[in-house]
Amino acid sequence: MQRTIFLINGPNLNLLGTRKVEVYGTTTLAELVAMVEAEAALHGFALTAVQSNHEGGLVDAIHAARAGGFGIVINPGAYSHTSVAIRDAIEGVALPTIEVHLSNIYAREPFRRHSFVSEVARGVITGLGPVGYLLAVRALATLGDVR
Ligand code: DQA
């Protein structure tokens, strides 16, 4: 059976391509998902992509990854900075999880500098735009080698 990477995007990321393009760029969510899917396929993975504007929906998506998920690539959006529930869900499913942010959260407002998710993530990629998602897939694919 083909291994599956779960791509989970949080609140407001459905607006990609039109929202604050000077920060988040012009790539739409559909384009981003297609890019990540192609990268996953290169490494022999299927992709399941979910976007939700709701904290509970994101928790459900993380739990769903237990069924056959090899790993998770997640951009929790603003919930990174507030959600103990999302942090606990990631810890609970115990799948390797890479946290991605399009923008550099350390170069913006002070409230973005702390992420509850980072402490349970296998790794964090921030500030590289869409390529960060591709690097996250690549990292998951080679996790056995990078320690
Ligand atoms: C973001 C950074 C968050 O601070 C912000 O709330 C987002 C997007 C990013 O991808 O850069 O919604 O996660």
Short mmCIF file of C-alpha atoms and ligand atoms in Angstrom, two decimals:
data_model
loop_
_atom_site.label_atom_id
_atom_site.label_comp_id
_atom_site.label_asym_id
_atom_site.label_seq_id
_atom_site.Cartn_x
_atom_site.Cartn_y
_atom_site.Cartn_z
CA MET A 1 0.00 0.00 0.00
CA GLN A 2 1.26 3.48 -0.87
CA ARG A 3 2.35 5.53 2.11
CA THR A 4 0.45 8.77 2.66
CA ILE A 5 1.61 12.18 3.79
CA PHE A 6 -1.07 14.37 5.34
CA LEU A 7 -0.87 18.05 4.37
CA ILE A 8 -2.84 20.15 6.83
CA ASN A 9 -3.35 23.89 6.41
CA GLY A 10 -5.00 26.04 9.05
CA PRO A 11 -7.09 29.19 9.17
CA ASN A 12 -7.00 31.78 6.40
CA LEU A 13 -4.71 29.69 4.23
CA ASN A 14 -7.67 29.18 1.88
CA LEU A 15 -7.10 32.86 1.02
CA LEU A 16 -3.56 32.25 -0.25
CA GLY A 17 -2.84 34.12 -3.46
CA THR A 18 -4.94 37.12 -2.48
CA ARG A 19 -4.20 37.59 1.22
CA LYS A 20 -1.29 39.90 2.09
CA VAL A 21 0.61 38.89 -1.03
CA GLU A 22 3.63 40.91 0.11
CA VAL A 23 3.95 38.45 3.01
CA TYR A 24 2.41 35.20 1.72
CA GLY A 25 3.01 35.48 -2.04
CA THR A 26 0.73 34.86 -5.00
CA THR A 27 0.60 31.06 -5.00
CA THR A 28 -2.95 29.89 -4.34
CA LEU A 29 -3.80 27.01 -1.99
CA ALA A 30 -4.81 24.85 -4.98
CA GLU A 31 -1.45 25.52 -6.65
CA LEU A 32 0.37 24.81 -3.41
CA VAL A 33 -1.44 21.50 -2.90
CA ALA A 34 -0.62 20.48 -6.49
CA MET A 35 3.08 21.30 -5.92
CA VAL A 36 3.18 19.33 -2.68
CA GLU A 37 1.35 16.41 -4.29
CA ALA A 38 3.93 16.31 -7.10
CA GLU A 39 6.81 16.42 -4.60
CA ALA A 40 5.20 13.65 -2.54
CA ALA A 41 4.79 11.50 -5.67
CA LEU A 42 8.50 11.96 -6.47
CA HIS A 43 9.25 10.26 -3.17
CA GLY A 44 6.62 7.56 -3.62
CA PHE A 45 3.98 9.04 -1.31
CA ALA A 46 0.30 9.71 -1.81
CA LEU A 47 -1.00 13.00 -0.43
CA THR A 48 -4.14 13.77 1.55
CA ALA A 49 -4.67 17.53 1.79
CA VAL A 50 -6.98 19.23 4.31
CA GLN A 51 -7.58 22.92 5.02
CA SER A 52 -9.76 24.10 7.87
CA ASN A 53 -10.48 27.44 9.46
CA HIS A 54 -11.59 25.67 12.64
CA GLU A 55 -9.43 24.46 15.50
CA GLY A 56 -11.51 21.29 16.02
CA GLY A 57 -11.41 20.54 12.30
CA LEU A 58 -7.63 20.65 12.43
CA VAL A 59 -7.58 18.35 15.48
CA ASP A 60 -9.84 15.92 13.57
CA ALA A 61 -7.55 16.06 10.52
CA ILE A 62 -4.52 15.29 12.68
CA HIS A 63 -6.34 12.32 14.24
CA ALA A 64 -7.37 11.09 10.77
CA ALA A 65 -3.70 10.82 9.82
CA ARG A 66 -3.41 7.85 12.19
CA ALA A 67 -5.15 5.75 9.51
CA GLY A 68 -2.25 5.00 7.21
CA GLY A 69 -0.43 8.30 7.58
CA PHE A 70 3.36 8.19 7.26
CA GLY A 71 3.80 11.75 8.47
CA ILE A 72 2.25 15.19 8.64
CA VAL A 73 3.18 18.51 7.06
CA ILE A 74 1.22 21.20 8.86
CA ASN A 75 0.90 24.96 8.67
CA PRO A 76 -1.36 25.68 11.64
CA GLY A 77 -1.55 29.39 10.73
CA ALA A 78 -2.49 31.62 13.65
CA TYR A 79 -3.37 28.56 15.77
CA SER A 80 0.37 27.87 16.00
CA HIS A 81 0.55 30.70 18.48
CA THR A 82 -2.53 29.83 20.53
CA SER A 83 -3.58 26.19 20.31
CA VAL A 84 -2.71 23.69 23.03
CA ALA A 85 -5.34 21.38 21.45
CA ILE A 86 -3.46 21.18 18.15
CA ARG A 87 -0.18 20.71 19.99
CA ASP A 88 -1.67 17.86 22.03
CA ALA A 89 -3.22 16.23 18.93
CA ILE A 90 0.17 16.10 17.22
CA GLU A 91 1.78 14.70 20.33
CA GLY A 92 -1.09 12.20 20.64
CA VAL A 93 -0.87 10.71 17.15
CA ALA A 94 2.91 10.40 17.41
CA LEU A 95 3.51 10.71 13.66
CA PRO A 96 6.58 12.63 12.45
CA THR A 97 5.30 16.15 11.88
CA ILE A 98 6.99 19.03 10.11
CA GLU A 99 5.65 22.50 10.93
CA VAL A 100 5.80 24.93 8.03
CA HIS A 101 5.25 28.67 7.84
CA LEU A 102 5.36 30.61 4.60
CA SER A 103 6.60 33.75 6.32
CA ASN A 104 9.45 34.01 8.80
CA ILE A 105 7.51 34.09 12.06
CA TYR A 106 10.61 35.38 13.89
CA ALA A 107 10.86 38.46 11.66
CA ARG A 108 7.28 39.67 12.27
CA GLU A 109 5.18 40.76 15.24
CA PRO A 110 6.40 39.47 18.63
CA PHE A 111 3.19 37.43 19.19
CA ARG A 112 4.14 35.19 16.23
CA ARG A 113 7.49 34.21 17.73
CA HIS A 114 6.12 31.44 19.92
CA SER A 115 4.52 28.31 18.46
CA PHE A 116 2.95 25.67 20.70
CA VAL A 117 3.35 23.23 17.80
CA SER A 118 7.13 23.56 17.50
CA GLU A 119 7.85 21.67 20.70
CA VAL A 120 6.12 18.54 19.37
CA ALA A 121 7.24 18.92 15.74
CA ARG A 122 10.06 16.83 14.31
CA GLY A 123 11.25 20.00 12.56
CA VAL A 124 10.19 23.53 11.68
CA ILE A 125 10.59 25.37 8.37
CA THR A 126 9.74 29.06 8.39
CA GLY A 127 10.14 31.92 5.94
CA LEU A 128 10.88 30.06 2.71
CA GLY A 129 7.46 30.43 1.06
CA PRO A 130 5.92 27.44 -0.78
CA VAL A 131 9.30 25.71 -1.16
CA GLY A 132 9.22 25.15 2.60
CA TYR A 133 6.38 22.65 2.09
CA LEU A 134 8.41 20.79 -0.53
CA LEU A 135 11.41 20.64 1.77
CA ALA A 136 9.14 19.30 4.51
CA VAL A 137 8.01 16.43 2.26
CA ARG A 138 11.62 15.73 1.35
CA ALA A 139 12.57 15.72 5.02
CA LEU A 140 9.81 13.24 5.86
CA ALA A 141 10.92 11.02 2.98
CA THR A 142 14.47 10.90 4.30
CA LEU A 143 13.70 10.88 8.02
CA GLY A 144 15.31 7.51 8.47
CA ASP A 145 18.62 9.06 7.38
CA VAL A 146 18.57 12.39 9.24
CA ARG A 147 19.03 12.05 12.95
C1 DQA B 1 1.67 31.63 8.94
C2 DQA B 1 2.20 32.58 10.01
C3 DQA B 1 1.14 32.82 11.08
O1 DQA B 1 1.63 33.71 12.08
C4 DQA B 1 -0.10 33.43 10.47
O2 DQA B 1 -1.10 33.60 11.45
C5 DQA B 1 -0.61 32.65 9.31
C6 DQA B 1 0.35 32.10 8.35
C7 DQA B 1 2.66 31.49 7.77
O3 DQA B 1 2.48 30.56 6.99
O4 DQA B 1 3.58 32.30 7.62
O5 DQA B 1 -1.80 32.52 9.10
O6 DQA B 1 1.48 30.35 9.53
#
